[in-house]
Short mmCIF file of C-alpha atoms and ligand atoms in Angstrom, two decimals:
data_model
loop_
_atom_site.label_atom_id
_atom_site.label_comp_id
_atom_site.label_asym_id
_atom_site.label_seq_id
_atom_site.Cartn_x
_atom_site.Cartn_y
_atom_site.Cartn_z
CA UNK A 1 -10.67 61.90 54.09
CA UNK A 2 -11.56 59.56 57.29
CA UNK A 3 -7.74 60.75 58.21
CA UNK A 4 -8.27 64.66 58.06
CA UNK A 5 -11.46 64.05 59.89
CA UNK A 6 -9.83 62.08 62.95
CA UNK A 7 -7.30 64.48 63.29
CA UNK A 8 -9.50 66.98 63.21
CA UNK A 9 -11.03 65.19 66.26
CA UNK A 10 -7.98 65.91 67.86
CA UNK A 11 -8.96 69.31 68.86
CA UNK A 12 -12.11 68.94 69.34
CA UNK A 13 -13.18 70.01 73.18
CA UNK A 14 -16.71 67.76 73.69
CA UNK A 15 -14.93 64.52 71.90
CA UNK A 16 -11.90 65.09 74.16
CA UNK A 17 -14.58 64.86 76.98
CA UNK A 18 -16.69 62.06 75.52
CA UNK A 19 -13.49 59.78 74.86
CA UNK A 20 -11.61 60.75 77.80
CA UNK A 21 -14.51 59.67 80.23
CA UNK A 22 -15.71 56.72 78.94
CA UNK A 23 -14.71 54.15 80.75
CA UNK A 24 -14.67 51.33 78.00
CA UNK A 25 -11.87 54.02 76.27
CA UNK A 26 -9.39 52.69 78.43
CA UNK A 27 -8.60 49.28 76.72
CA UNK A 28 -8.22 51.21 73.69
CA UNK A 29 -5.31 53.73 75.86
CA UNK A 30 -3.92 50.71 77.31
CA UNK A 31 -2.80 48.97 74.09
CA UNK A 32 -0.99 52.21 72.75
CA UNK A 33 0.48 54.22 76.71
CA UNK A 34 2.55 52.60 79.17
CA UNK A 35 0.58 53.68 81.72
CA UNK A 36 -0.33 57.22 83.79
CA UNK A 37 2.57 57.96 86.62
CA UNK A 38 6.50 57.79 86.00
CA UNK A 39 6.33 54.58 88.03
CA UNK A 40 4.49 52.84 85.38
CA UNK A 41 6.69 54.61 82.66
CA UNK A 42 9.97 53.45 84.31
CA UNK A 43 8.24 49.64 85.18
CA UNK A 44 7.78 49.52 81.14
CA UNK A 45 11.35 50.45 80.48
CA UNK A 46 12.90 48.12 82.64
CA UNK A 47 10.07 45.16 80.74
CA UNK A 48 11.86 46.18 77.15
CA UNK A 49 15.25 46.36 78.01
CA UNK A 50 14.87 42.89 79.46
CA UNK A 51 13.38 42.25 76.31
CA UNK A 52 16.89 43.12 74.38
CA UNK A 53 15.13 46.68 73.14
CA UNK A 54 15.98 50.30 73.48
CA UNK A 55 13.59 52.79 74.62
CA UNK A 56 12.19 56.46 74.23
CA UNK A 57 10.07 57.16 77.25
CA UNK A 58 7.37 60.52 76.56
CA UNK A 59 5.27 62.32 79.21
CA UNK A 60 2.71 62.97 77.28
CA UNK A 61 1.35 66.35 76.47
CA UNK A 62 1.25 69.74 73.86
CA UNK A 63 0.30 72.86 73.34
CA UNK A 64 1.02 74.33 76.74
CA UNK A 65 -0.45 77.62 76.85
CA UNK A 66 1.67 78.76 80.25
CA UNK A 67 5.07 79.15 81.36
CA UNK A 68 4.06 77.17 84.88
CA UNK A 69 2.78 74.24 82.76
CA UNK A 70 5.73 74.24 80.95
CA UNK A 71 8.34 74.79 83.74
CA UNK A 72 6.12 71.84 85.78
CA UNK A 73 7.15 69.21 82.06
CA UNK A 74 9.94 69.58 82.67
CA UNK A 75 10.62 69.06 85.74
CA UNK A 76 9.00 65.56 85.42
CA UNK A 77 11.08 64.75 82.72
CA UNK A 78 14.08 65.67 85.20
CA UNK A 79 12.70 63.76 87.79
CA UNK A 80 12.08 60.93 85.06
CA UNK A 81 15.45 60.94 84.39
CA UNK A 82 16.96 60.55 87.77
CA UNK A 83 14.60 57.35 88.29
CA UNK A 84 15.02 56.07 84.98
CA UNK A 85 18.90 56.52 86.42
CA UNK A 86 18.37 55.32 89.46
CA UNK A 87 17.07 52.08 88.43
CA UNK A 88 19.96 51.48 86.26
CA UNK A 89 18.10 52.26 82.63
CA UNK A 90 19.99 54.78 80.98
CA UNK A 91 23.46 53.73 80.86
CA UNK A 92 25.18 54.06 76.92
CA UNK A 93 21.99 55.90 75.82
CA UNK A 94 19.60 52.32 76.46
CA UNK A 95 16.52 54.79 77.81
CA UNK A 96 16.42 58.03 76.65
CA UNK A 97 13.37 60.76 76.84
CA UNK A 98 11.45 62.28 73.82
CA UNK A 99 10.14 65.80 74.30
CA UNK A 100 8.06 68.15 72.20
CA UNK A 101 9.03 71.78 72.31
CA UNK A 102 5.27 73.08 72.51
CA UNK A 103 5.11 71.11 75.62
CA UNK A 104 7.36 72.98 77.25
CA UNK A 105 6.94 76.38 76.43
CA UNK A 106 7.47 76.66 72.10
CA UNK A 107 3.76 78.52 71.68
CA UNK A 108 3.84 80.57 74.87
CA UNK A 109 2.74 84.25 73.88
CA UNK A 110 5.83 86.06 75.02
CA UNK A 111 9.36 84.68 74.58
CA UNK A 112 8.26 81.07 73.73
CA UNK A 113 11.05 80.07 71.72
CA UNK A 114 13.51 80.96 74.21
CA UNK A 115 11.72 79.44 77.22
CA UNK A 116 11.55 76.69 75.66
CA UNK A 117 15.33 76.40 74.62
CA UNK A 118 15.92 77.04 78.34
CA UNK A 119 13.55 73.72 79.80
CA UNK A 120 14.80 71.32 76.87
CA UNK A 121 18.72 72.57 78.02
CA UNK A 122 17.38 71.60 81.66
CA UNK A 123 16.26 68.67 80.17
CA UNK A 124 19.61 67.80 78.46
CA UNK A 125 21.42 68.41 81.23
CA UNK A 126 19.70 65.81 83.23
CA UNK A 127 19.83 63.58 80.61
CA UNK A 128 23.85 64.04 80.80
CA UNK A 129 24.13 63.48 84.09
CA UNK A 130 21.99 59.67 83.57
CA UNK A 131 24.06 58.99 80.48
CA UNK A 132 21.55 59.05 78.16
CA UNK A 133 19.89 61.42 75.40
CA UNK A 134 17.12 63.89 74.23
CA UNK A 135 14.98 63.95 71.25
CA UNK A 136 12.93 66.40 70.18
CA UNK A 137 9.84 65.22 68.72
CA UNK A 138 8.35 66.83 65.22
CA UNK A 139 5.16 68.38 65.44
CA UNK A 140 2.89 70.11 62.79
CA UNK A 141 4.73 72.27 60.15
CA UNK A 142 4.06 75.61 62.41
CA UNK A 143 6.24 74.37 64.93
CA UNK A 144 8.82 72.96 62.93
CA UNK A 145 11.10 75.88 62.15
CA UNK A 146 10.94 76.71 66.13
CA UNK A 147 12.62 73.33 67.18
CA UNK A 148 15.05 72.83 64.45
CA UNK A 149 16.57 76.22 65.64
CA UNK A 150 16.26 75.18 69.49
CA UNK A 151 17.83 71.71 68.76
CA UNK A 152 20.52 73.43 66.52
CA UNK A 153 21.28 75.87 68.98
CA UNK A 154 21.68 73.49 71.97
CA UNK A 155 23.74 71.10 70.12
CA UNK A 156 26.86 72.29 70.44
CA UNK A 157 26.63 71.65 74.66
CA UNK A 158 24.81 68.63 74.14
CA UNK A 159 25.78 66.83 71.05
CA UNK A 160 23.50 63.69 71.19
CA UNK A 161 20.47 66.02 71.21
CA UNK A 162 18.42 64.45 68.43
CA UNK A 163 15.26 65.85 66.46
CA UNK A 164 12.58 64.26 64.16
CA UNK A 165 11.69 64.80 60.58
CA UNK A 166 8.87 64.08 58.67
CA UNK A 167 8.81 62.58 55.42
CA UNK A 168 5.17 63.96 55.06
CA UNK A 169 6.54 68.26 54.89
CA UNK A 170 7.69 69.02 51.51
CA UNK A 171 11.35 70.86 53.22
CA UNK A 172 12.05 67.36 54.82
CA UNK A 173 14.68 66.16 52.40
CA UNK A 174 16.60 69.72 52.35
CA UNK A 175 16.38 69.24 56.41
CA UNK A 176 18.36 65.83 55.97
CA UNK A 177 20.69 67.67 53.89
CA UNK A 178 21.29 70.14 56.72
CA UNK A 179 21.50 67.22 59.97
CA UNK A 180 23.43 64.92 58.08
CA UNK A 181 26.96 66.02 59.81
CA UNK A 182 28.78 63.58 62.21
CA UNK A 183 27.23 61.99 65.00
CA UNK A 184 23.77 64.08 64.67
CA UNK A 185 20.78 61.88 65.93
CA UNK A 186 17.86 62.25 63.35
CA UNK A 187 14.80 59.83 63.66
CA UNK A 188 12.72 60.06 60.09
CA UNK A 189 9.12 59.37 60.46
CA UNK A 190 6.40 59.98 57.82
CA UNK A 191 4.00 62.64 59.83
CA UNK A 192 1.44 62.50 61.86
CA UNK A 193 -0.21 65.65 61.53
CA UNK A 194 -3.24 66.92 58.80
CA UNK A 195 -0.93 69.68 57.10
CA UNK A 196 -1.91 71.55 53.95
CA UNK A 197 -0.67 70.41 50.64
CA UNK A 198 1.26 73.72 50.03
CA UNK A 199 3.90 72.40 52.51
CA UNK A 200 3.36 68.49 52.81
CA UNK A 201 2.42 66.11 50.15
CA UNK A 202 -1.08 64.83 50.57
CA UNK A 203 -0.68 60.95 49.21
CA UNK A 204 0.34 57.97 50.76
CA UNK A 205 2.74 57.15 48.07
CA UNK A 206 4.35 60.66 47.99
CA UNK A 207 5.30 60.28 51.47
CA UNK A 208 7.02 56.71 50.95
CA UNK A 209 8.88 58.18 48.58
CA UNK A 210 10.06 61.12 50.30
CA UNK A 211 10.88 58.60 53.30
CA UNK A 212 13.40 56.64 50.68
CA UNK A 213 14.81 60.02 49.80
CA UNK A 214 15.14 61.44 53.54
CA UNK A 215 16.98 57.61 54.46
CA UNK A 216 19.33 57.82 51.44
CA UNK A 217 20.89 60.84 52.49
CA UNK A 218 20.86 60.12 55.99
CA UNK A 219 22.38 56.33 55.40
CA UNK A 220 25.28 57.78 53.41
CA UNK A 221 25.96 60.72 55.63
CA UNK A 222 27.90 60.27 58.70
CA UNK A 223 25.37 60.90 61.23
CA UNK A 224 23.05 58.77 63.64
CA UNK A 225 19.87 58.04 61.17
CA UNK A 226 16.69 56.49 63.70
CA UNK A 227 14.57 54.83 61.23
CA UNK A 228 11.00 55.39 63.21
CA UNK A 229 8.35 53.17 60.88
CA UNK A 230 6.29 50.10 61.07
CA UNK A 231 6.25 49.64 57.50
CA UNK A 232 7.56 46.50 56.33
CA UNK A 233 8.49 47.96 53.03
CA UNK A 234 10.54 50.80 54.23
CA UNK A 235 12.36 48.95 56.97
CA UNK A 236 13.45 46.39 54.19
CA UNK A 237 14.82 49.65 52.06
CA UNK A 238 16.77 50.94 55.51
CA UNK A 239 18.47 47.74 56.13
CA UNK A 240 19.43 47.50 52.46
CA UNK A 241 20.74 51.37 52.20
CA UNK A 242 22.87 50.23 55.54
CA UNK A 243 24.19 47.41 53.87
CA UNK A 244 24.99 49.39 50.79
CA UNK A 245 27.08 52.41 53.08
CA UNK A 246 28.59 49.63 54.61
CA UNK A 247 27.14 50.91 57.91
CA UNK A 248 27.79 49.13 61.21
CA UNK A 249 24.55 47.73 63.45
CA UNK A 250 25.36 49.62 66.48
CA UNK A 251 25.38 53.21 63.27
CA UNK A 252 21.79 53.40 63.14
CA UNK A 253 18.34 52.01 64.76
CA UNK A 254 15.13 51.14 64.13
CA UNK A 255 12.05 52.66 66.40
CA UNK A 256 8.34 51.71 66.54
CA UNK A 257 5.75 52.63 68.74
CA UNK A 258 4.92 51.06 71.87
CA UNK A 259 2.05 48.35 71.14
CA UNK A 260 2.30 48.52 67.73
CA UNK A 261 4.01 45.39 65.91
CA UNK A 262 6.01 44.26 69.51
CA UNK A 263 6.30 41.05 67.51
CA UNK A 264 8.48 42.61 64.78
CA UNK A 265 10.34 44.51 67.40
CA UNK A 266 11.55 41.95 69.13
CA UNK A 267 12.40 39.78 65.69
CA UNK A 268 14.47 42.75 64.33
CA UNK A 269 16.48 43.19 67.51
CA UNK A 270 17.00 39.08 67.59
CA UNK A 271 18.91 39.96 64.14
CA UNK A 272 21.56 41.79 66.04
CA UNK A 273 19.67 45.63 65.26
CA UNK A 274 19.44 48.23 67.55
CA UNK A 275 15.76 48.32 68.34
CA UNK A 276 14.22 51.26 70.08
CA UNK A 277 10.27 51.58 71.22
CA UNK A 278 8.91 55.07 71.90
CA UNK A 279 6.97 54.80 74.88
CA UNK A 280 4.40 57.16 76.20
CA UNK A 281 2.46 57.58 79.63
CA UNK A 282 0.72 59.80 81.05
CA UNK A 283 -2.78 61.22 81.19
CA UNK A 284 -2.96 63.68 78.88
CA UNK A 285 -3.20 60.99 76.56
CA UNK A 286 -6.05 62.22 73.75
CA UNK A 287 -3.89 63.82 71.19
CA UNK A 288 -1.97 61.12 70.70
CA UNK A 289 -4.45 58.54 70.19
CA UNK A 290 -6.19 60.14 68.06
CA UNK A 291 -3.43 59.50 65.86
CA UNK A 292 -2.99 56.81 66.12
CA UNK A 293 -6.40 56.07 65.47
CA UNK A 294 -6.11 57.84 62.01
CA UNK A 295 -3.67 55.92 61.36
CA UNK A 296 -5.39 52.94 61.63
CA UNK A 297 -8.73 53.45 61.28
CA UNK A 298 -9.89 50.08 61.64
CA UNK A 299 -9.22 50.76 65.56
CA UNK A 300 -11.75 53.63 65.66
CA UNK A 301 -14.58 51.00 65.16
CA UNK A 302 -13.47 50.09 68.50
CA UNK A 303 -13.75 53.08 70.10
CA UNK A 304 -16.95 54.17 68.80
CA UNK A 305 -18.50 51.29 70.05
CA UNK A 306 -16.86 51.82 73.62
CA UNK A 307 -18.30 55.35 73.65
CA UNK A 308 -21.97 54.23 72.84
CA UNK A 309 -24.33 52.90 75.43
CA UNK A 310 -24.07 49.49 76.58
CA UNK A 311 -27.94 48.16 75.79
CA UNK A 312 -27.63 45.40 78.11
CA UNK A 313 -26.82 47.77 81.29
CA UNK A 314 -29.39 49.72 82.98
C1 FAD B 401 9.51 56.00 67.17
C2 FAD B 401 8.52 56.87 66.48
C3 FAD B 401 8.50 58.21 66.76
C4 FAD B 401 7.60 59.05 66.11
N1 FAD B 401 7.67 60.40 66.34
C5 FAD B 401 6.88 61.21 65.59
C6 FAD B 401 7.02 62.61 65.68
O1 FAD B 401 7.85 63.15 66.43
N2 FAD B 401 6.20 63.40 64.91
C7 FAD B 401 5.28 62.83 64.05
O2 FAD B 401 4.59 63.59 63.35
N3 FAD B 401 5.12 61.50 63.98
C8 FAD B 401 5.88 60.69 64.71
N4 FAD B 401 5.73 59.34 64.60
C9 FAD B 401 4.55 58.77 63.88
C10 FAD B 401 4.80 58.61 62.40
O3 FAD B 401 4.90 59.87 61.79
C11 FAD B 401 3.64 57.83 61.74
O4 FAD B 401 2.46 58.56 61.88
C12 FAD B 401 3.44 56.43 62.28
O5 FAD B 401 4.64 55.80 62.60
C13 FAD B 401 2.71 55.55 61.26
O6 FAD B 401 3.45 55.46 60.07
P1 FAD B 401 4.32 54.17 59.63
O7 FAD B 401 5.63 54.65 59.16
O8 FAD B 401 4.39 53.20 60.73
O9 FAD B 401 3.57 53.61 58.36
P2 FAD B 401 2.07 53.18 58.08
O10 FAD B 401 1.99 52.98 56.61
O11 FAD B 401 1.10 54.09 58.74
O12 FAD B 401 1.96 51.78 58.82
C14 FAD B 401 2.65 50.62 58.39
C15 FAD B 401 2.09 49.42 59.16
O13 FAD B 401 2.33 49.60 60.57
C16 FAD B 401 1.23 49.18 61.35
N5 FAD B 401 0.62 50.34 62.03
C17 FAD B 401 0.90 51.65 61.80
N6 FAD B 401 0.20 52.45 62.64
C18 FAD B 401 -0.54 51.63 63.40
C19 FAD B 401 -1.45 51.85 64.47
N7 FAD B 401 -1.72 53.07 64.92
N8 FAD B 401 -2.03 50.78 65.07
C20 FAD B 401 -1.75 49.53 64.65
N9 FAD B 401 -0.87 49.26 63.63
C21 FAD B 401 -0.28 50.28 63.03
C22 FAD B 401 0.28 48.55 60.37
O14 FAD B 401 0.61 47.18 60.25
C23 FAD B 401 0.58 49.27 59.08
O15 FAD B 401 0.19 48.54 57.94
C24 FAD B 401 6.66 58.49 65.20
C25 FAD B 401 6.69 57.13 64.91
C26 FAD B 401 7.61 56.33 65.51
C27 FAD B 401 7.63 54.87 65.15
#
């Protein structure tokens, strides 16, 4: 219940204002976005790799309701790329960008699809020329169908083109089915997103289970399975199905968030894994913490007491 009502929050215009404004909020941001220009982005990067991770670096941002906004993305993530290349970060795939199709065009009125096939191909392309890789992030079920065919589509120029899918939507497991062909990059996370029960399954336990169904078929296909969770449990079950396909480290990865369990990150990558953090900066940073919040809702307590007046100023 205190989930659906969080994420509700997420589209809510005065709480965007409220949160986004207060000045306490920022602690909060800190702990969960790398910061709000590409400098700060690309500063992280270089901090993890000398840290022994991998990284996933996302301007943040969704929904864009205009082909300028869209078009303007992605040329940051271009420009991200040649930095990110410039300081020596991408090489064999080590920094690599996620994007989400609505971001750069996906809900536009009029040909939305197709623009934005054409900025994610700009976006590849880049990415090929740094020696690294895309991946397109999942959003809510809506938009689903839209970047599966995009990422689909553009694979055959740009094979390490990878896409999310989430254990939460009831088609997830069919999906794996589908990307489970060599080489394909598919990260499997549970879901962030308040979806109706007709397509996603609404408890906790449903979605672990789909997870373990989504990572069997994924371990014993021959494709590139990302394992994107911070659940002890689940990560235990990937690096056992691994074992049991008799899957190589350097087959498969695991991926966390940035700021959430950097302790564990680090541990798993001292075992030899490949260890990847998703990092996002930028100021359009509401949506996402909002989910994260409702995630963890023990965080919002935080927050709400950042947003209320301080009684001992004046
Ligand atoms: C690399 C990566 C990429 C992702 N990309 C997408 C995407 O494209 N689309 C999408 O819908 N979702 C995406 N997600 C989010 C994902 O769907 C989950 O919402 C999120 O990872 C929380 O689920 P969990 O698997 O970590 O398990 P949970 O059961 O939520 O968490 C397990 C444990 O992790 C820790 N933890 C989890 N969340 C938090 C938090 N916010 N703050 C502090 N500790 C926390 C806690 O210790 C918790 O007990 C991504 C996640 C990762 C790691």
């Amino acid at each position: 219940m205190l989930r659906r009502t969080l994420l509700a929050a997420a589209s809510s215009e005065p709480l965007r204002r409220a949160v986004t404004t207060a000045p306490q909020a920022r602690a909060i941001v800190d702990r969960y976005v790398a910061g709000d220009t590409t400098a700060d982005a690309v500063r992280a990067a270089g901090d993890l790799r000398a840290a022994g991770l991998l990284v996933s670096l996302d301007y943040l941002g969704e929904d864009t309701a205009d082909a300028h906004q869209a078009a303007d993305v992605t040329g940051r993530y271009v420009r991200l790329l040649t930095e990110l290349s410039a300081a020596a970060l991408t090489g064999g795939g080590c920094c690599e960008v996620s994007v989400k199709a609505t971001a750069v065009g996906l809900l536009l009125p009029e040909h939305g699809e197709k623009t934005a096939a054409e900025n994610i191909a700009r976006i590849c392309a880049a990415a090929r020329d740094a020696g690294t890789t895309v991946t397109l992030d999942a959003e809510d079920h809506a938009a689903v169908p839209g970047a599966l065919r995009i990422a689909a589509g553009l694979r055959p120029d740009f094979p390490g083109l990878g896409c999310v899918i989430q254990a939460r939507l009831r088609r997830s497991q069919a999906d794996c089915g589908v990307l489970a062909t060599p080489g394909t990059r598919v990260r499997l996370c549970k879901g962030a997103y308040d979806e109706p029960a007709d397509v996603a399954f609404p408890k906790r336990q449903d979605v672990d289970l789909s997870y373990v169904r989504c990572l069997r078929t994924l371990m014993a296909g021959p494709g590139y399975p990302m394992v994107a969770t911070h659940d002890p449990r689940l990560i235990d079950i990937a690096t056992t199905l691994a074992l049991m396909a008799g899957r190589p480290a350097d087959s498969f990865e695991y991926q966390m968030l940035y700021g959430i369990r950097p302790a564990e990150q680090r541990r798993l990558a001292g075992t030899g894994a490949r260890v990847r953090v998703y990092v996002p900066f930028g100021s359009d940073w509401y949506g996402y913490l909002v989910r994260r919040l409702a995630e963890r809702p023990g965080n919002l307590a935080l927050l709400l007491r950042s947003l209320a007046p301080d009684p001992w100023r004046r």
